[in-house]
XYZ file of C-alpha atoms in Angstrom:
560
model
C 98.599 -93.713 -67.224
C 97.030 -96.831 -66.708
C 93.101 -97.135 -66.633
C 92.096 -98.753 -63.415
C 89.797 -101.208 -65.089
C 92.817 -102.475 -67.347
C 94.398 -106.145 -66.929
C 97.635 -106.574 -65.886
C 100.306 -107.544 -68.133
C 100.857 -111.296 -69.560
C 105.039 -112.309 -68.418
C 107.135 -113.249 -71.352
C 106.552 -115.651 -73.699
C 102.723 -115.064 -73.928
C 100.683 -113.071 -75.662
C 99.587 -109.552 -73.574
C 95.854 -109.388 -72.721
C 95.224 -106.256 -74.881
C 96.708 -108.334 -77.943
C 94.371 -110.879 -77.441
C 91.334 -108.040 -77.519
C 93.194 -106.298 -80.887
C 94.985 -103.711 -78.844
C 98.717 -104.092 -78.650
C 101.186 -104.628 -75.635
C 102.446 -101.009 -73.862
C 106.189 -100.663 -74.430
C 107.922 -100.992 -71.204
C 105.466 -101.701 -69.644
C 106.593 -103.762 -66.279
C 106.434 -107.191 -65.713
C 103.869 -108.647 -63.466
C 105.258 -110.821 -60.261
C 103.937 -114.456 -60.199
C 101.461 -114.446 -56.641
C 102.951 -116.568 -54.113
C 101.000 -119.382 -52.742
C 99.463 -118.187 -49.503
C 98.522 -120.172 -46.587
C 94.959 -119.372 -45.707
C 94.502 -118.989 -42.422
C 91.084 -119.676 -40.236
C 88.710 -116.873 -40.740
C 87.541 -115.900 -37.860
C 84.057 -116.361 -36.346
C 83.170 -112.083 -36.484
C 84.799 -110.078 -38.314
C 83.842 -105.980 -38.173
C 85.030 -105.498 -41.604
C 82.602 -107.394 -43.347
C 79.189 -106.574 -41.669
C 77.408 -108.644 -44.732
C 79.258 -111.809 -44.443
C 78.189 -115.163 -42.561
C 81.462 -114.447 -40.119
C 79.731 -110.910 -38.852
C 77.556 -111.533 -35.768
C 74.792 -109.672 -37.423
C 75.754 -110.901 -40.888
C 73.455 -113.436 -42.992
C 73.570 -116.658 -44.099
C 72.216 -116.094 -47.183
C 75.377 -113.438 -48.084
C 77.553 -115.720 -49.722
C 78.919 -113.154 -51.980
C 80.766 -109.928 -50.671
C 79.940 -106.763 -50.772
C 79.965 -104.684 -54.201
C 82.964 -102.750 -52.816
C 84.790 -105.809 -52.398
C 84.512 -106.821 -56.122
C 85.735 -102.713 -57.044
C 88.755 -103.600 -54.997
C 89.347 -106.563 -56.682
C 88.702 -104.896 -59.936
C 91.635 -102.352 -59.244
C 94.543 -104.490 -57.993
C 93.912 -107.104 -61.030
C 94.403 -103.589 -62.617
C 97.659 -102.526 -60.895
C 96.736 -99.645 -59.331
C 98.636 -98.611 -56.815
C 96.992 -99.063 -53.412
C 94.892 -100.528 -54.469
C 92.871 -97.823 -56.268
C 89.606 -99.099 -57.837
C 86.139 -97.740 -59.949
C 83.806 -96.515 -57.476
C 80.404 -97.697 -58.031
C 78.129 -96.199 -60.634
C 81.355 -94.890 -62.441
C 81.664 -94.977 -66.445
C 84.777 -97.749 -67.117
C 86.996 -96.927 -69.774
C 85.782 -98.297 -73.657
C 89.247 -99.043 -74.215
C 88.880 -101.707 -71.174
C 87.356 -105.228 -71.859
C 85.205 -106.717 -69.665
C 86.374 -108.953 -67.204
C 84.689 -112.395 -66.974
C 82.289 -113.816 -64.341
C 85.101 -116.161 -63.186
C 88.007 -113.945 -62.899
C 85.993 -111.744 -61.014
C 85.152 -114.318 -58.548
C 88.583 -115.594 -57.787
C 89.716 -112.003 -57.679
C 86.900 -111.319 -55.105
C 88.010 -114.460 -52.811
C 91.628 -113.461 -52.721
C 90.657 -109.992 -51.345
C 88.108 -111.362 -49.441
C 91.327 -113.714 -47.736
C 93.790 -110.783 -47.993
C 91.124 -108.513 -45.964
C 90.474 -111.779 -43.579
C 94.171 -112.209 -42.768
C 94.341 -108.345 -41.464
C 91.425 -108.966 -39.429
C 92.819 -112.029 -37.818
C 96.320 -110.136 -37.385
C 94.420 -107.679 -35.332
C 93.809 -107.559 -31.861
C 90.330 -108.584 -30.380
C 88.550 -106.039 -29.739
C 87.238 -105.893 -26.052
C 84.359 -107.417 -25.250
C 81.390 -105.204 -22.628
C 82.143 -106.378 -19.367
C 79.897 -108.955 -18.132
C 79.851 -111.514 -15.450
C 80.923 -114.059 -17.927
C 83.112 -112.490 -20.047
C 86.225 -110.149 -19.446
C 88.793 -108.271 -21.819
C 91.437 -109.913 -23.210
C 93.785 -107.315 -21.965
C 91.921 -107.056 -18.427
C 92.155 -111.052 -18.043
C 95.880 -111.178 -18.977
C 96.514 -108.578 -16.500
C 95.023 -110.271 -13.757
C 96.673 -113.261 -14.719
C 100.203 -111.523 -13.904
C 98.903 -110.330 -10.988
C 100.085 -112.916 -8.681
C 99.265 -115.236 -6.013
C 96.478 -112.719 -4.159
C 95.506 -111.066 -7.545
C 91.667 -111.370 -6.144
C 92.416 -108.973 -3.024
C 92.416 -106.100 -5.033
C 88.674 -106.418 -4.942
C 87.257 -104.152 -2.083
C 84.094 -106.324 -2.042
C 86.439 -109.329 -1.854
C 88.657 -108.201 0.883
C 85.505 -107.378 2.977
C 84.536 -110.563 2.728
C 87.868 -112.923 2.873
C 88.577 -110.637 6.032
C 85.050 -111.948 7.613
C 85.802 -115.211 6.710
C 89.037 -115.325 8.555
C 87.506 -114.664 11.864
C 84.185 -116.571 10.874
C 86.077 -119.595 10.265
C 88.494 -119.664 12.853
C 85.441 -119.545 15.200
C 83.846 -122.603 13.620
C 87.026 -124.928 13.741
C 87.128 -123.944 16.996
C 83.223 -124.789 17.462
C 83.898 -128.346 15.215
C 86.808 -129.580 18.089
C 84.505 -128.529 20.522
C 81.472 -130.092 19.551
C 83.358 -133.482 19.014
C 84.871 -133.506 22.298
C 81.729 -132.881 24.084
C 79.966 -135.808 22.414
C 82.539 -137.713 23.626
C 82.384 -137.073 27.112
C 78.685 -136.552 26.919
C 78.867 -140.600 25.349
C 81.204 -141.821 27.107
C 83.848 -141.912 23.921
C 81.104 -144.102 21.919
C 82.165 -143.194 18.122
C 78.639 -144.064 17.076
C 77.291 -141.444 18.484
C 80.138 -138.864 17.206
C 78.971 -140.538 13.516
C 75.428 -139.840 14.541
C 76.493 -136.030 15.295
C 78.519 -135.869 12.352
C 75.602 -137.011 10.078
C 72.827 -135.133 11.229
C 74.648 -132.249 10.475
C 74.928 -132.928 6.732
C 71.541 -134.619 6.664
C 69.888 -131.404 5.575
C 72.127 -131.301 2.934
C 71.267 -134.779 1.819
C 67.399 -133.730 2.085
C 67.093 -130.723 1.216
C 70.288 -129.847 -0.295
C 69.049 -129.317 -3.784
C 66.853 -127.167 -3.179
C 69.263 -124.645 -1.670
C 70.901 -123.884 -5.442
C 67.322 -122.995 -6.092
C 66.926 -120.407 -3.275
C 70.426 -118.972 -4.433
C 69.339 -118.467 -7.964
C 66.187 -116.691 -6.728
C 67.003 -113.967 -4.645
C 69.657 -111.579 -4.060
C 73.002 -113.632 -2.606
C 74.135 -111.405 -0.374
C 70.961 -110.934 1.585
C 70.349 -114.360 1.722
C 73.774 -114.728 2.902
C 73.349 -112.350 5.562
C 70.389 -114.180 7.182
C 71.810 -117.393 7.001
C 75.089 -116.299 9.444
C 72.148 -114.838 11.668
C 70.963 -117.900 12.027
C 74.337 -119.888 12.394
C 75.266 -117.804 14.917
C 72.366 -118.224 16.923
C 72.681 -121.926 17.225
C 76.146 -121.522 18.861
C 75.287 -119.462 21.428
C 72.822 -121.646 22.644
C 75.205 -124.802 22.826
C 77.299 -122.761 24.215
C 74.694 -121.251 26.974
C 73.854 -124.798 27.252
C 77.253 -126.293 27.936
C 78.099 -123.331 30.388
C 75.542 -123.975 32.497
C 75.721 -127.917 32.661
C 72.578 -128.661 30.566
C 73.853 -129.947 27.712
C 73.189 -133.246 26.710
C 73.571 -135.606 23.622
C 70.317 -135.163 22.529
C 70.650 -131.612 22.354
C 73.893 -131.968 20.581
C 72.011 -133.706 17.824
C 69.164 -131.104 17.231
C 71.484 -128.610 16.946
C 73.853 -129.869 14.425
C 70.669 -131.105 12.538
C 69.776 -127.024 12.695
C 73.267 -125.880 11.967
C 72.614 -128.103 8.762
C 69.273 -126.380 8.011
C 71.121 -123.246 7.754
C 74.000 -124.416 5.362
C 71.748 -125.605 2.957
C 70.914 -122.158 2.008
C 74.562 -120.795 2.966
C 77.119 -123.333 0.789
C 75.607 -122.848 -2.640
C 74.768 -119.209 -2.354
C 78.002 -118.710 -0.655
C 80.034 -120.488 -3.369
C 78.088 -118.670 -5.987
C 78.311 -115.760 -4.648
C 82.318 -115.031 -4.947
C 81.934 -115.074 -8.605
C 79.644 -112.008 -8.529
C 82.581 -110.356 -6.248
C 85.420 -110.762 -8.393
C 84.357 -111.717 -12.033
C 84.902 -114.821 -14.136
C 88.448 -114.072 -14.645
C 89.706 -114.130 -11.181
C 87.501 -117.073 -10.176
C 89.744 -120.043 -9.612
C 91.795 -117.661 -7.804
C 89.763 -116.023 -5.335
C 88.581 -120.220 -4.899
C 91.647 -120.806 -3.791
C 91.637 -118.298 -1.579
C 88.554 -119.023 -0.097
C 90.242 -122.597 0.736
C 93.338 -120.949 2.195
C 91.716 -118.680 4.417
C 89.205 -121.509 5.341
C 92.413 -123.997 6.227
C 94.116 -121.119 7.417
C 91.363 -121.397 10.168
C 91.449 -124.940 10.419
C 95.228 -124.531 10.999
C 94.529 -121.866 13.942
C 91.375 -123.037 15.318
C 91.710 -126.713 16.445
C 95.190 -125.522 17.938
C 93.442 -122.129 20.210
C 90.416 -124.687 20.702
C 92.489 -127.500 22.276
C 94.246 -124.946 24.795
C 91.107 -123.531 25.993
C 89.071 -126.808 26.293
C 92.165 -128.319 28.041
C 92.078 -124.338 30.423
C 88.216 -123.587 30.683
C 86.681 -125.997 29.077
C 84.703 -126.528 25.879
C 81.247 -124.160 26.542
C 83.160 -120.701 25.853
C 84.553 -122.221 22.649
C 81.122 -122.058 21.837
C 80.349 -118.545 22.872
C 83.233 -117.467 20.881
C 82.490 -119.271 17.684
C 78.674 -117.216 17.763
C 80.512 -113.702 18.373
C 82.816 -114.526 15.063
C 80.063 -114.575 13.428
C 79.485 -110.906 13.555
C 82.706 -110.063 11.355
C 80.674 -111.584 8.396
C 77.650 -109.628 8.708
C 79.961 -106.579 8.827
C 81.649 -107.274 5.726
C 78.456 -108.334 3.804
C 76.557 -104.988 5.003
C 79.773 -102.373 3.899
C 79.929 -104.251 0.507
C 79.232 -101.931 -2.270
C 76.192 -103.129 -4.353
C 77.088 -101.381 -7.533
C 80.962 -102.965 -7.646
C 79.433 -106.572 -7.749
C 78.784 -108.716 -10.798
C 75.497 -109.691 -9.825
C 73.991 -111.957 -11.856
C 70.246 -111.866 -12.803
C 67.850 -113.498 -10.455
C 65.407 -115.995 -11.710
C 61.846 -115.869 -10.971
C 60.232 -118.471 -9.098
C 58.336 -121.320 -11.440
C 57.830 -124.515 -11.816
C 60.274 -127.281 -12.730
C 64.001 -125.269 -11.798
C 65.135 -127.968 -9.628
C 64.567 -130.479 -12.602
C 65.844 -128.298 -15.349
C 69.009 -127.953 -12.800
C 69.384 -131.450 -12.982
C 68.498 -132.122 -16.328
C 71.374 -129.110 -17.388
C 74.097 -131.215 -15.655
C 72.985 -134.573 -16.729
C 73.620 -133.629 -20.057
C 77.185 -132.564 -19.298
C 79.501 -135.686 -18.964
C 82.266 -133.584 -17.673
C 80.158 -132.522 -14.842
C 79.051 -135.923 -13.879
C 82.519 -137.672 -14.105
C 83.411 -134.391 -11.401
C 80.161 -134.903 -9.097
C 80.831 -138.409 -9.083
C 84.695 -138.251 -7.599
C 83.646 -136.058 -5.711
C 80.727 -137.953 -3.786
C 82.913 -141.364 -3.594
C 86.291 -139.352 -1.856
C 83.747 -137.184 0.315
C 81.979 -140.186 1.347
C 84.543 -142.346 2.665
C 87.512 -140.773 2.980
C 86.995 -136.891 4.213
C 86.004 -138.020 7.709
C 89.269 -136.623 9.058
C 87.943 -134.668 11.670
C 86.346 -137.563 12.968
C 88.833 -140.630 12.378
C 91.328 -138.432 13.759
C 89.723 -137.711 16.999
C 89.518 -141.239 17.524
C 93.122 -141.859 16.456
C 94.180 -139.736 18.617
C 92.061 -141.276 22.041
C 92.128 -144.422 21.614
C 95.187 -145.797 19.071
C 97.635 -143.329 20.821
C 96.035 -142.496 24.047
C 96.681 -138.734 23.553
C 94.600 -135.438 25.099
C 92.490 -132.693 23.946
C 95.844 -130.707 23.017
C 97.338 -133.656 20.678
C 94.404 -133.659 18.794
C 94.209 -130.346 18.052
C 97.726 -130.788 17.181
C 96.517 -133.249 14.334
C 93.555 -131.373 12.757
C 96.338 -128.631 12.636
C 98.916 -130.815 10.626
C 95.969 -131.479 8.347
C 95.074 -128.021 8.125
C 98.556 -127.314 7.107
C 99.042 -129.458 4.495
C 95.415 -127.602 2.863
C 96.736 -124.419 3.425
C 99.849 -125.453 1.127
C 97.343 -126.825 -1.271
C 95.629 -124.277 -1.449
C 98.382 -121.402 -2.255
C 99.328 -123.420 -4.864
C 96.417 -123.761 -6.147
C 96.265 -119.913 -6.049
C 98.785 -119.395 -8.435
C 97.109 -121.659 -11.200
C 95.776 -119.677 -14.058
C 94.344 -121.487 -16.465
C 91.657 -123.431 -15.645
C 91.927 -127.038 -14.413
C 91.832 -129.567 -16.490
C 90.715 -133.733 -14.939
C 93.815 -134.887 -15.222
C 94.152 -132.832 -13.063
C 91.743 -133.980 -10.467
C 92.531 -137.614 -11.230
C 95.938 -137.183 -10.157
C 95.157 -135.650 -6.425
C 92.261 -137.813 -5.957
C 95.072 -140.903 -6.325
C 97.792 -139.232 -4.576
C 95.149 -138.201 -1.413
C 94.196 -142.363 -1.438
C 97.766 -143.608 -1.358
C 98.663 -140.899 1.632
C 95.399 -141.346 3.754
C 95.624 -145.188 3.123
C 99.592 -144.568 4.844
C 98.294 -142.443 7.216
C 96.342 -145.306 8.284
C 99.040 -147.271 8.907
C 101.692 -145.310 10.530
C 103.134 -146.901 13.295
C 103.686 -143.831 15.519
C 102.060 -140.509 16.627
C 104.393 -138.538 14.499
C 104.589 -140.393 11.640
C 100.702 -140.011 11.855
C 100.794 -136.296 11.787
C 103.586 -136.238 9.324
C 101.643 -137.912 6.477
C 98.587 -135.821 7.123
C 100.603 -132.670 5.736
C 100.986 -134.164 1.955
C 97.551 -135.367 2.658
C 96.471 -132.199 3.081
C 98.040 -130.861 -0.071
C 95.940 -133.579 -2.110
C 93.108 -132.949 -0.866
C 93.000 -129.200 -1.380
C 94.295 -129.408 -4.768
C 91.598 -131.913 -5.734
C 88.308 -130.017 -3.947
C 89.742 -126.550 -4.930
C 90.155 -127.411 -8.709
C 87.022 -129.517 -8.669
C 84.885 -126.309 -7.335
C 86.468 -124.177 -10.139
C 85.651 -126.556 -12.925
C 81.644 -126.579 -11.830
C 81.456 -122.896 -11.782
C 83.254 -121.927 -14.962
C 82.021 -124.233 -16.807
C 77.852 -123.619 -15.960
C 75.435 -121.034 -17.656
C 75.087 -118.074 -15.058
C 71.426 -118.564 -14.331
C 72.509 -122.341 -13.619
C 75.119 -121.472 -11.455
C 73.333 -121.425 -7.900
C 71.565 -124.628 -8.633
C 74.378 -126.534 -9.832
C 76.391 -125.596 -6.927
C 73.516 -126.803 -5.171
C 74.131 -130.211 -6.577
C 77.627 -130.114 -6.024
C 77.616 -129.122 -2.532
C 74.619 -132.083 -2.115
C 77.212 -134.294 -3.097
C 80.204 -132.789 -1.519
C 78.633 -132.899 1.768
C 75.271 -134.045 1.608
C 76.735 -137.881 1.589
C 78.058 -137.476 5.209
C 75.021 -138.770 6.419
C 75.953 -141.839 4.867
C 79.763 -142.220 5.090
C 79.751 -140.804 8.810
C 78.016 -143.063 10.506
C 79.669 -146.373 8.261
C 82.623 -144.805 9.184
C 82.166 -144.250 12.817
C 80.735 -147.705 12.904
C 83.964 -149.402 11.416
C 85.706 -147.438 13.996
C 84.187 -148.519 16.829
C 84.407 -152.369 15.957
C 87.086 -152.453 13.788
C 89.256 -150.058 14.974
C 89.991 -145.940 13.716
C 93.107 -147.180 11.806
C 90.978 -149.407 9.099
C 88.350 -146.526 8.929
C 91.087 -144.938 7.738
C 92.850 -147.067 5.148
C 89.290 -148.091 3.756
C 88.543 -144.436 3.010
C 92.085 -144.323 0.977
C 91.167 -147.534 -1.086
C 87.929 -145.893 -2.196
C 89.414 -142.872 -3.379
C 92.028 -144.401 -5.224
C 89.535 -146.875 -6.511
C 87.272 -143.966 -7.813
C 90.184 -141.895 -9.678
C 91.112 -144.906 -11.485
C 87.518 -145.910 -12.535
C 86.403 -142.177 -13.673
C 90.277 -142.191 -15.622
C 88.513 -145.193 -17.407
C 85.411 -143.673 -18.183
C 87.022 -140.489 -19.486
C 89.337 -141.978 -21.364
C 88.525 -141.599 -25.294
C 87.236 -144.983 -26.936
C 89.070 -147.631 -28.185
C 92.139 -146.458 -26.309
C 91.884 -149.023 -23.279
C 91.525 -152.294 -24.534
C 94.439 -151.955 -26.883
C 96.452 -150.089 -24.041
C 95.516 -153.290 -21.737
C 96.940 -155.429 -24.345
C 100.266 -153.620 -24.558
C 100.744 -154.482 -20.733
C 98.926 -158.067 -20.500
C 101.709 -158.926 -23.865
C 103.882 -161.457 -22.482
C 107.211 -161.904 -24.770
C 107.397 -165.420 -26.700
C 111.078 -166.572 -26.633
C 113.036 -166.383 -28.655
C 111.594 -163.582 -29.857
């Protein structure tokens, strides 16, 4: 038998370690194999085998060496032992046995210390406790493979997607309305649809901010429940209004400016909120489904909203949009509270709104975002707008026709957005640079179309642009944010998203009016191409433009 603290035997042609300590070579003893060169592979960042070793998450930084069991394994397979049998601690070695030295030891302590390391990372990961920023490995591939509506398997979710169908149908339906009546109401002056337009989002461009702090504070779905109170309350008085033959401009304005007041609160909580219904993992996709079933309603709603202002006129379209709002409130209220991911609230002190601001100043990534998204929001989302006034007064068309438009647009972000549903990793800006360009070159043709149906046809593709870009724009704020920074920078995102309609409305409108709907249109397309190739600039890595520019600027010498 062999002892467990002997050497292993020299291979031919040298001397045997016992001869070399005065004891001589076993007869027939086998031949030792020559180690193989071995890769070594990453060690991971934790590793539950080694609780004393900088890669545990508890381990120490002091630790450098292993553990003392480590070096009796080592001890045993320089030994040969078979499987790797070794002293235990505290055990008398053999006097036969020399003593290894400090250096062999070492070595022989790194190579188990690599061997043990490559098991570890051979293994799975072990599943992490579920938390509203982290999922299982095994959970988060099987929601990858489940599929375009993977998110619906949520019952909180399907409350509240099923709420936002009717909700939003309702207030497409209100948005035709609204424009329409300003219109007669101002004798179709587009300043004053600009004016209505903007004073809607001019809360959001005051007080916007401020909203993501609300959401972080309190509890999102109660705050969620009183703002569709509230939302709901302002139509029915337009609508009680325009029934009765009261309604005039001025009223128009105060309550869009109210309506805007209300969404402050409502968009960041609300887009913060869907993460706490479905998890980190399903995020992007229950985004995109969000953005279908709100473009689902866009598709629906202009269309039922043109039939009955053309049949009975534009105050019931009102009435209707403040009954839809009921559906939400039902959905919120039979949520279950203990199936949501809900994140902690933050208590109320001083400075959140700056350290909000200060959190996403320091991330380039989220600035090169926020900033494509307030130039393409600014001048060239005013669809609902230019295309009202396409529709009047470039091709003389009804109430009906352009309904009929907002519906081709609507299309074309419904497509968008089921494709965007059936993304699972998460987006990248290439991304984003690509459907910002693609949404300038078809809004820019739009713009020039020579006919009514050309017009509509190039909204579709349009459509598809802009979804993918605002869908995968939303999902790369949220997942890449701290939780407790989550409601505030959503605050800041939805500031810029739609907070800048103030400005861009009423420029728009105003180029409409003197220069004509079609260059409203083509000017917003130029800016958003304009912006995707200026942030592809910025983001590129440096020292990789100029030389790039030289490339193409090379003119070839000839005879060359």
């Amino acid at each position: 038998m062999t002892s467990a603290n002997d050497g292993p035997d020299e291979p031919d042609g040298a001397p045997a370690r016992g001869a070399r300590s005065g004891r001589p070579a076993r007869p027939g003893a086998a031949l030792p194999v020559a180690p193989r060169a071995r890769r070594r592979r990453p060690a991971p960042r934790t590793s539950p085998r080694f609780p004393h070793s900088p890669f545990h998450p508890a381990g120490r930084s002091d630790a450098a060496a292993p553990p003392p069991h480590v070096e009796d394994v080592a001890r045993g397979q320089r030994a040969g032992s078979p499987s790797g049998a070794f002293q235990k601690p505290g055990a008398e070695t053999s006097p036969e046995t020399p003593a290894e030295p400090d250096g062999a030891q070492a070595e022989a302590s790194e190579a188990v210390v690599a061997a043990e390391t490559d098991s570890v990372a051979a293994e799975p990961p072990q599943a992490a406790e579920p938390s509203d920023d982290a999922a299982p490995a095994d959970e988060a591939e099987e929601q990858s493979r489940g599929g375009m509506f993977r998110s619906l398997r949520t019952r909180n979710y399907r409350l509240y997607a099923g709420g936002q169908v009717v909700s939003n149908t309702g207030t497409w339906m209100q948005r035709v309305a609204q424009d329409w009546l300003v219109l007669d109401l101002a004798h179709n002056n587009g300043t004053a649809l600009g004016i209505t337009t903007g004073l809607q989002f001019l809360p959001l461009l005051l007080f916007g901010l401020w909203g993501g702090v609300i959401a972080d504070r309190y509890p999102k779905r109660r705050v969620l429940m009183m703002t569709q109170v509230s939302m709901g309350a302002l139509a029915l008085i337009l609508g009680v209004l325009t029934v009765t033959g009261h309604a005039q401009v001025w009223h128009v304005y105060l309550l869009a400016f109210g309506l805007g007041l209300a969404t402050v609160v409502d968009n960041p909580t609300r887009q913060s909120f869907v993460i706490e219904m479905v998890g980190k993992s399903d995020l992007p996709n229950a985004i995109a489904l969000n953005s279908a079933t709100f473009n689902g309603a866009r598709l629906l709603g202009p269309a039922v909203a043109g039939v009955l202002i053309a049949v009975i006129g534009t105050g019931p379209v009102f009435l209707v949009n403040a009954a839809s709002f009921g559906a939400v409130l039902l959905g919120l209220y039979a949520m279950r509270e203990s199936e949501l991911y809900a994140a902690a609230t933050v208590k109320r002190a001083k400075g959140q709104l700056r350290e909000g601001l200060r959190y996403v100043r320091g991330r380039r990534d989220l600035v090169l975002v926020l900033v494509m998204i307030g130039f393409v929001a600014t001048f060239g989302m005013n669809f609902q707008m230019t295309t009202a006034l396409v529709a009047k007064e470039v091709f003389h068309t009804g109430a009906s026709s352009f309904g009929l438009a907002s519906s081709m647009l609507a299309l074309g972000a419904l497509t968008g957005a089921l494709f965007a549903a059936r993304r699972v990793a998460k987006p990248r800006l290439r991304l984003l640079l690509i459907a910002a360009m693609t949404f300038g070159v078809m809004e820019t043709a739009a713009g020039l179309a020579p006919t009514y149906w050309s017009f509509l046809v190039l909204l579709v593709p349009a459509g598809i642009a802009l979804m993918t870009f605002t869908t995968s724009a939303n999902a790369t704020m949220q997942l890449g944010v701290q939780p407790e920074m989550r409601g505030r920078v959503m605050g800041l995102y939805m500031f810029v998203f739609m907070g800048t309609n103030p400005l861009g409305a009423p420029t728009v409108g105003w180029m409409a009016e003197h220069f004509g709907p079609r260059l409203s249109i083509v000017l917003g397309g130029l800016v958003s191409m304009a912006t995707a190739a200026v942030v592809a600039l910025l983001a590129a890595p440096r020292g990789s433009i100029r030389p790039a520019l030289a490339r193409l600027c090379r003119v070839p010498v000839a005879g060359r």
